[in-house]
Amino acid sequence: MQEITTPNTHHAPAAHPSVIHKMPRVHYLNANYGWRSWLFTVDHKRIGILYLVSITFYFVLGGIYATLIRLELATPQGDLLKAETYNKFFTQHGIIMVFFFLIPSIPAVLGNFLIPIMIGARDVAFPKLNLASWYIFNLGGFFMLYAVINGGVDTGWTFYTPYSSQFALGNVAPAALGIFIAGFSSILTGLNFIVTIHAMRAPGMTWFRLPLFVWALYATAIIQILGTPVIAITLAAVGLERLLHLGIFDPAYGGDPVLFQHLFWFYSHPAVYIMVLPAMGVVSELVANMTRKRIFGYTFVAFASIAIAVFGFMVWGHHMFVSGQGMYAGMIFSFLSFALSIPSAIKVFNWTATLYKGSISYDTPMLYAFGFVGLFTIGGLTGLFLAAMGLDVHVTDTYFVIAHFHYIMVGGALMAYLGGLHFWWPKLAGRMYPEGWGRLSALIVFVGFNLTFFPQFLLGYAGMPRRYHAYPEEYQVLNVMSSAGASILAVGLAFPIIYLIWSMRYGPVASANPWGAIGLEWTTSSPPPTENFDHSPVVTWEAYGFRPLEESEVVGQMTPDDRPA
Amino acid sequence: MSAEVIGNHRVNHPDGHDRAESALAHHFENLEQQREAGTLGMWVFLVTEIMFFGGLFMAYIVYRTWYPAAFAEASHHLDVRLGGVNTVVLIVSSLTMALAVYSIQVGARRSTMIYLALTLALGLVFLGIKFIEYKHKFEDGLIPGAGFKFEGPYYADAQMFFTLYFTMTGLHALHMIIGVGILLVLIALVWRGKFSPEYHAPVELSGLYWHFVDIIWMFLFPLLYLVGTHLS
């Protein structure tokens, strides 16, 4: 297999100017050239890059809306934006960030790139379907952008009926159509992953030798295939109601608008796990590889992913405690929501237990992993506040909710996405990112994020409702803090975009395994060849089977393990 | 692939093995793995389809529980005979589809063609009958919306029944139309001799899809057409 040039570059991967690595002569990036070779590619790695480009575009767009929202909220008066414009901006921020950035982020970029390599396959099971999913995603994005350009949508990303179906002024149908279409790209990605993980594993790659990232994306795929069709048909029904007056949620026909909420959250609550389960998978990889220890309680972490996927479908009613849902239904949903915190807690405890006596690296990916664990814990615990029926009544539709889910989605999913992107960047681009800038950005993101969203917990608890462009003066101090934090966060997020692009050309060439990590993706060259491996790998070692550092310096990191497992 | 086991059929298809080899995509180790992946993929796809229809079935359950009398009353406006005929048509089409899959497995290309054509014809008969039914509803003013005509106390709730009727059968008909398209492609491929006993996964998987669409109808028919007889 691949020759390991530097068995131990663990502590300062990019800072060894004495060691010059060579890129392989032919790899997936230079195997062929021209726009056709990208737009008609069926290589899962290139499709991952295509997704990376698309979602970065949507991320920047959604970020611009966020900036304008925070600018408006810096003063109590509604002076920058009109109320109607503000409504459109927070709606579009939500739609873009949820459906066009977070949901595809880790699965479609890192998942597409890594899963076949991690399991030792040449590609995903259905490469053409994989490419089709990217086109479908962009077609959905086209309709969503059409809705935005054509005057915007103002329903909130939740599209609650009857406002969305009967009263909202326009563009609900194209926006819903965009999400409907983009949903199928998510379904196809999930379908591809399930089949790939079942049918394409290399000889010896048993289920319990799989990296935990693969387990997490398998669990995610379950949600993608079971949940996404439901929101598709639900939004289709809203569209039909607007266009053809077939009102399934129309009270004039005896319809129930609350049924929409049930169907919407049946997907959209599990959708949170579409965002955060892959993030957990990334963090499992980072924690294990950056502490050089097998993850504590591998099977528990693996099954916790599956448990979250399954039980995530049973808690949607906690979004509807004040929507006229029955009290007993509310109690059951509340109880189940509390129960769902158990598998999440298992993961958090197992990550922290893994740190114990590990040789911890403080490189950029690990900084993001630390950030994830802390912020996800805060986001998760405040989630329990919201799952308690009594307290939820007090903070429903306030900034407390906003802060909570941003801690999960930004503090959790986005941090892990960035951590993963840095960790696998040498594999993806064949070059290292600048470590100093990486650490600095991670720090800025962490500080900026907390300054942005922690004050919002306090605002929400003090009663500031969400979705208004003006507010009483007493809330100004905390809002200014939040807006200031947002500007810091924006700087921290702009840095990686710049230096990652810079590093594609000027970064030091990465070795096959710059982290001294364990996993099949580190046994092939950086960047990998089009078919991933020169020879189909045969797996004879357990996941995360690290050798002691001294030993690995002698025998090499990834020499297949001849020790008894 | 063992040529001995399938030796009988190689007589009909001297180049069957080569075709099978060329059908192996680059990223699979062997045809067995490719077939396994395809089959699992199709089943997973059908699961997503169940969830897709599931949202509408959920709406049906809720509203039927709330308005049983209105649903019974409205159901009487559907033509049980035409619906019943269509049910039989689809069951028979499932049989012919299954026979087509069997035929290609044993390498009988001619009978595969015949059975696929029969399935196609039955699918078109179903869609034709469905069109006639829709036309009757249109003439009777049973289209939900401003022009909806329904006598009796259940004016509003009967609209919900017909909303669900049109959405659910419409979505089903859309799947039938896609199925007809798939059959046309299959017939062309069989005609050009693309399949053999070694490689016929597309026929098998299309068969799965066709049966799934039939099964959806097996649920729609009693829920929409027979609910009146049951409830009143």
XYZ file of C-alpha atoms in Angstrom, chain A residues 122-127 180 184 187 191 194-195 198-200 225-226 229-230 232-233 240 246-248 252-256 259 263 266 531 536, chain B residues 26-29 33 36-38 40-41 44-45 47-48 51-52 55-56 58-59 62-63 66-67 144-145 156-157 159-160 163-164 166-167 171:
70
model
C -13.879 2.442 -5.149
C -17.018 4.595 -5.183
C -20.510 4.859 -3.730
C -22.983 2.205 -4.834
C -24.745 4.477 -7.347
C -22.289 7.047 -8.718
C -39.283 19.852 -2.256
C -34.816 14.534 -3.157
C -32.995 11.341 -0.065
C -30.128 6.013 -0.088
C -27.172 3.044 3.156
C -26.570 0.803 0.159
C -24.205 -2.377 3.359
C -22.880 -3.661 0.075
C -19.513 -2.057 -0.633
C -34.901 8.370 3.748
C -37.701 8.161 6.318
C -40.409 12.268 1.893
C -42.853 13.432 4.545
C -41.820 16.763 0.575
C -45.452 15.704 0.454
C -51.332 22.624 -4.104
C -56.809 21.691 -2.845
C -56.779 22.599 0.818
C -55.741 19.671 2.977
C -62.951 25.905 5.127
C -62.818 22.252 4.026
C -62.756 20.986 7.577
C -58.966 20.868 7.371
C -56.663 21.374 10.322
C -51.907 18.842 11.049
C -46.247 16.680 9.500
C -42.218 14.942 11.910
C -10.393 4.758 -7.676
C -8.333 -3.056 -2.877
C -16.360 -0.262 -12.742
C -16.738 0.220 -9.005
C -18.209 -3.184 -8.178
C -16.153 -6.290 -7.524
C -22.334 -7.355 -5.455
C -27.236 -6.924 -4.248
C -26.623 -3.166 -4.225
C -29.312 -2.567 -6.827
C -31.211 -3.013 -1.655
C -31.306 0.386 -3.318
C -34.796 1.601 0.263
C -36.351 3.712 -2.470
C -39.424 2.775 1.786
C -39.088 6.449 0.917
C -43.229 7.636 3.663
C -44.094 9.931 0.753
C -48.165 11.881 4.806
C -51.370 11.715 2.790
C -51.967 10.297 7.794
C -54.171 13.186 6.673
C -57.200 12.167 10.797
C -60.035 13.519 8.693
C -63.203 13.371 12.457
C -65.825 13.226 9.692
C -62.869 21.031 -4.625
C -62.819 24.802 -4.848
C -67.327 21.448 3.648
C -66.159 18.061 4.873
C -64.643 18.745 -0.080
C -61.930 17.380 2.161
C -59.340 16.877 -1.955
C -57.790 13.713 -0.554
C -57.724 13.743 -6.047
C -54.392 14.197 -4.292
C -50.144 10.968 -6.970
